[in-house]
Coordinates of C-alpha atoms in Angstrom, one line a residue:
X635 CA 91.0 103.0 113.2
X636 CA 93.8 105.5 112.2
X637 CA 95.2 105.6 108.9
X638 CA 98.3 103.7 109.8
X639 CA 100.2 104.9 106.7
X640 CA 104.2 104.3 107.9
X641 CA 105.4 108.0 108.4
X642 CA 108.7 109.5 108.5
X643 CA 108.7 112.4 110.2
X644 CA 106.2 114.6 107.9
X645 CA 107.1 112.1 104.8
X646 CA 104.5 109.3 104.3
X647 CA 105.1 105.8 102.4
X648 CA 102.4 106.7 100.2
X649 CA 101.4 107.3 96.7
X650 CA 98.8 107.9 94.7
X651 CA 97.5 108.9 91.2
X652 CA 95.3 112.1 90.0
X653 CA 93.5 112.5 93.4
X654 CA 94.5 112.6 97.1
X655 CA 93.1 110.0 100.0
X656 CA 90.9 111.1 103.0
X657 CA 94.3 111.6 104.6
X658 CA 95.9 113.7 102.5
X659 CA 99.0 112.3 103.2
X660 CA 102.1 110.9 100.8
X661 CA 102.7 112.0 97.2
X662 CA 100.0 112.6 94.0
X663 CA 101.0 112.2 90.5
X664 CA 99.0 114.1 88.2
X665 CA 98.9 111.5 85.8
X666 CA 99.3 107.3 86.0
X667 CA 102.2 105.6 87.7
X668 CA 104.7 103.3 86.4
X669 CA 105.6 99.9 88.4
X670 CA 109.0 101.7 89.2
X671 CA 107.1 104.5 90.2
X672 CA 104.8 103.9 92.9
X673 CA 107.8 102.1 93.8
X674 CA 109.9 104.8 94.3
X675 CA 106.8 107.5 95.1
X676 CA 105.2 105.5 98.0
X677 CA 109.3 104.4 99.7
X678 CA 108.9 100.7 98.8
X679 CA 111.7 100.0 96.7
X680 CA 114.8 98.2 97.4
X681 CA 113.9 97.2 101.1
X682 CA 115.5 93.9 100.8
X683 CA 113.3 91.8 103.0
X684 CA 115.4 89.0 104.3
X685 CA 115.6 86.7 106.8
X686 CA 118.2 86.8 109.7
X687 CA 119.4 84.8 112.5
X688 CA 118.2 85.3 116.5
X689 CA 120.2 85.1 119.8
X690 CA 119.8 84.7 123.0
X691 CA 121.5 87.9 125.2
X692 CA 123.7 84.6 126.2
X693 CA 124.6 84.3 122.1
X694 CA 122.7 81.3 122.3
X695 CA 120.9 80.6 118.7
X696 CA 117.4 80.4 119.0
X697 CA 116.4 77.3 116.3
X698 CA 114.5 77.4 113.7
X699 CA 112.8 81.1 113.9
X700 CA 114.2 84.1 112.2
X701 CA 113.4 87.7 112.1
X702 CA 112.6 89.2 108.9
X703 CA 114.4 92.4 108.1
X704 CA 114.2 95.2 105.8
X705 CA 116.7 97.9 104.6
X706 CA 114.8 101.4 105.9
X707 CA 113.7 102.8 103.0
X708 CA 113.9 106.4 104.7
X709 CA 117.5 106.4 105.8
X710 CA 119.5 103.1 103.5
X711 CA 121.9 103.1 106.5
X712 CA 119.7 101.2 108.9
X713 CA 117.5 98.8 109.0
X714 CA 113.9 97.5 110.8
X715 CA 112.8 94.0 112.2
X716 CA 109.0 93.6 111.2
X717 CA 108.5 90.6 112.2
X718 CA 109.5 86.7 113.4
X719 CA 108.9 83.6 111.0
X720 CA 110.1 79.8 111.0
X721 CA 112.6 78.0 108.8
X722 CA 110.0 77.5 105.4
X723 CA 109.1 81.4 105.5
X724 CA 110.3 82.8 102.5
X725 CA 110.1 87.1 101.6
X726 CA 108.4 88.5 98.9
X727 CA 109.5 91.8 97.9
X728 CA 107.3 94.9 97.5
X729 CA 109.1 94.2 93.7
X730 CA 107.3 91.0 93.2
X731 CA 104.0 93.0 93.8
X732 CA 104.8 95.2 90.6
X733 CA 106.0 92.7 88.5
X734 CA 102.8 90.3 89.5
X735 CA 100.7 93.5 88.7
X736 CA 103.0 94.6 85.6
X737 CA 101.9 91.2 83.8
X738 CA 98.7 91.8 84.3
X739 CA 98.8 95.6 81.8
X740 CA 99.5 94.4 78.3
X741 CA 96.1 92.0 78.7
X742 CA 93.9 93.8 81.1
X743 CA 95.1 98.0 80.4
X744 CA 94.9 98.8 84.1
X745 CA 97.3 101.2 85.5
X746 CA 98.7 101.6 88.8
X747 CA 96.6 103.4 91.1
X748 CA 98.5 103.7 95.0
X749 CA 100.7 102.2 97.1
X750 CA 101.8 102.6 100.6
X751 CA 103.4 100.5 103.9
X752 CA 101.2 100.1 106.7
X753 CA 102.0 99.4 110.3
X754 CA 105.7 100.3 110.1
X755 CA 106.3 98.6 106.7
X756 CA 104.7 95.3 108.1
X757 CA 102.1 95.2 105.7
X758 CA 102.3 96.4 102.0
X759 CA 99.5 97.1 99.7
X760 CA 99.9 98.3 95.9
X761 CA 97.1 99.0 93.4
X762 CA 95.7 99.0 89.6
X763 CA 92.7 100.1 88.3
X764 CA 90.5 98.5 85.8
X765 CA 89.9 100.6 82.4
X766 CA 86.5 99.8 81.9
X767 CA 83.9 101.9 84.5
X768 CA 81.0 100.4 85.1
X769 CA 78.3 102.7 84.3
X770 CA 74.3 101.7 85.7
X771 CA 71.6 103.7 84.2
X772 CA 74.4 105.4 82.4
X773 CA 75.5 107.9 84.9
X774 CA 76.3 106.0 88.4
X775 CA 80.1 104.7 88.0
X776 CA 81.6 102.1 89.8
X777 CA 85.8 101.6 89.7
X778 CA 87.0 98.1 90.0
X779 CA 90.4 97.6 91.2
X780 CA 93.2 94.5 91.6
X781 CA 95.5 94.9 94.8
X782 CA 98.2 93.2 95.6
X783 CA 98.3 92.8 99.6
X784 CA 101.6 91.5 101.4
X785 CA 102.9 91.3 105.3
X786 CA 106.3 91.1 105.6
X787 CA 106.1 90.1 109.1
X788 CA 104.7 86.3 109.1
X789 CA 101.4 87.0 110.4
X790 CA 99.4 86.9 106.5
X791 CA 99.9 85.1 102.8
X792 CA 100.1 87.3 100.3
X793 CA 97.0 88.5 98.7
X794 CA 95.6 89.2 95.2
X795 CA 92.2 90.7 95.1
X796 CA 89.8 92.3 92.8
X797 CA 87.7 94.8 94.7
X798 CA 85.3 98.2 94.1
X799 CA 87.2 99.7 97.1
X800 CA 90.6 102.2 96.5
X801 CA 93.2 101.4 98.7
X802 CA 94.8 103.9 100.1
X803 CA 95.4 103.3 104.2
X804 CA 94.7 100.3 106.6
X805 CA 90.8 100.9 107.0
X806 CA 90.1 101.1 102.8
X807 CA 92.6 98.1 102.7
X808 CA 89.8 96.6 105.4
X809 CA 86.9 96.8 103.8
X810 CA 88.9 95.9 100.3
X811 CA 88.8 92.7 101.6
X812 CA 85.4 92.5 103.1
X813 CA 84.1 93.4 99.4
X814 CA 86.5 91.5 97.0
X815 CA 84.5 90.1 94.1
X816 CA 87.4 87.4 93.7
X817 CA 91.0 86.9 95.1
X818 CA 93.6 84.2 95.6
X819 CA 96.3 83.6 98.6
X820 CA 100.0 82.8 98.3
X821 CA 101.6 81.5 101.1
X822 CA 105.3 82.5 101.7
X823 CA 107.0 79.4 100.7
X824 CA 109.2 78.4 97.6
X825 CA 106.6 76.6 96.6
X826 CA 104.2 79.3 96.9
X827 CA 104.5 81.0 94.2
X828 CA 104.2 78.7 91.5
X829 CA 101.3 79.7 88.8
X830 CA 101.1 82.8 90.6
X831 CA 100.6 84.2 87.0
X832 CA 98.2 81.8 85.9
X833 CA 96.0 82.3 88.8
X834 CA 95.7 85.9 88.7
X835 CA 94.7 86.0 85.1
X836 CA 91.9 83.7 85.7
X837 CA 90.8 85.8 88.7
X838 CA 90.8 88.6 86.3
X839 CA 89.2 87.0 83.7
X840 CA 86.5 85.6 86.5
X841 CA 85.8 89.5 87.3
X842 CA 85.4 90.8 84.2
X843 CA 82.5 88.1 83.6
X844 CA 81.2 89.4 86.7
X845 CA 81.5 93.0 85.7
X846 CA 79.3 92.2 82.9
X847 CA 76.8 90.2 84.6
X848 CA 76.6 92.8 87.5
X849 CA 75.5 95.7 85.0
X850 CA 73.2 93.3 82.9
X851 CA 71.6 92.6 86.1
X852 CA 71.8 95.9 87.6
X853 CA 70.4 97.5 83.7
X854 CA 67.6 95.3 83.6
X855 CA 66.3 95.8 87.4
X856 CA 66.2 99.6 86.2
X857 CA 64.0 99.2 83.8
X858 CA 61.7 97.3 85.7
X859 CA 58.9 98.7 87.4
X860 CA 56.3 97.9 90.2
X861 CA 53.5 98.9 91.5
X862 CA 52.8 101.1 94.4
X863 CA 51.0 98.1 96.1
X864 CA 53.9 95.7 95.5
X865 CA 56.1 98.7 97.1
X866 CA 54.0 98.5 99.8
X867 CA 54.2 94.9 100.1
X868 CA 58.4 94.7 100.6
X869 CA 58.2 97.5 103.0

């Protein structure tokens, strides 16, 4: 699978902090990003998703589905259809990702990590990472990270997820997903949203207790040994 990072000519939605991805696409920061900064870095602010009315070529209006539709990001001027939804979809902006992710600092100390648009700006993704590294047998780190995953074309809920696995293009978000140690799903409805806040800091405060337990675990299995013959045995 390509990387399916939404490109502009040579300019790629994309941003990212201290290090680039395999793709070496969008804009690095050598330090950590602000919420209105990977905003602004990765071309994901002020896109406006909104819903508008279909016709028919006759002017007929077609009921009850709408397109969503965003203000292009790369030229203000225009704009994009990403998608078709019914009457109870409602948008959430790429600005609700931050601030959902900006609540999250004050208790947690992450920092934001990337961002991008994938598939045309159909699907958004936007990234912390945890300040505590895992460290087994004190030298093999593992990152932990909490995404915020969106589609602003009908087709998935929004996502929070707490995964080992940087984001940063369509096949990381992938397997992001396949290895989240905890998430929740919010689907795009009025209602949908309600306890948003709530929920994430108990998923939060679920993965840190499995952070802990993990390198207990992992500590403990390090110290034990076994015999050649019991090697033998699993083999």
């Amino acid at each position: 699978m390509a990387h399916q990072i939404e490109m502009n000519g040579e300019i790629a939605a994309f941003a990212s902090a201290r290090e680039h991805a395999w793709h070496k696409l969008g804009k690095v920061v050598d330090s950590t990003m602000t919420a209105q900064e990977a905003l602004e870095f990765a071309y994901l602010a002020d896109w406006n998703v909104r819903k508008e009315n279909i016709y028919l070529a006759d002017g007929t209006l077609v009921p009850d589905r709408f397109a969503t539709v965003r203000t292009n990001p790369f030229d203000k001027t225009t704009n994009n259809i990403l998608g078709v939804v019914g009457s109870k979809y409602e948008p959430i902006q790429n600005e609700d990702h931050v601030e959902l992710l900006d609540a999250l600092i004050g208790e947690s100390g992450s920092h934001f990590e990337t961002a991008g648009s994938l598939y045309g700006g159909k699907q958004t993704f936007i990234t912390m990472k945890l300040p505590d590294t895992m460290r087994i047998a004190g030298h093999d780190e593992i990152e932990t990270y909490i995404a915020a995953l969106n589609s602003h074309d009908g087709t998935k809920a929004f996502q929070f997820i707490v995964t080992p696995v940087r984001i940063v293009c369509a096949n990381t978000q992938a397997a992001a997903l396949r290895n989240a140690k905890s998430r929740f799903s919010v689907r795009h409805t009025r209602s949908g949203a309600t306890g948003i806040i709530a929920q994430a800091r108990e998923c939060l405060g679920l993965t840190y207790k499995f952070m802990t337990e993990f390198q207990t675990k992992a500590e403990t299995m390090i110290q034990n040994q076994i015999s050649d013959d019991l090697y033998r045995d699993w083999e």
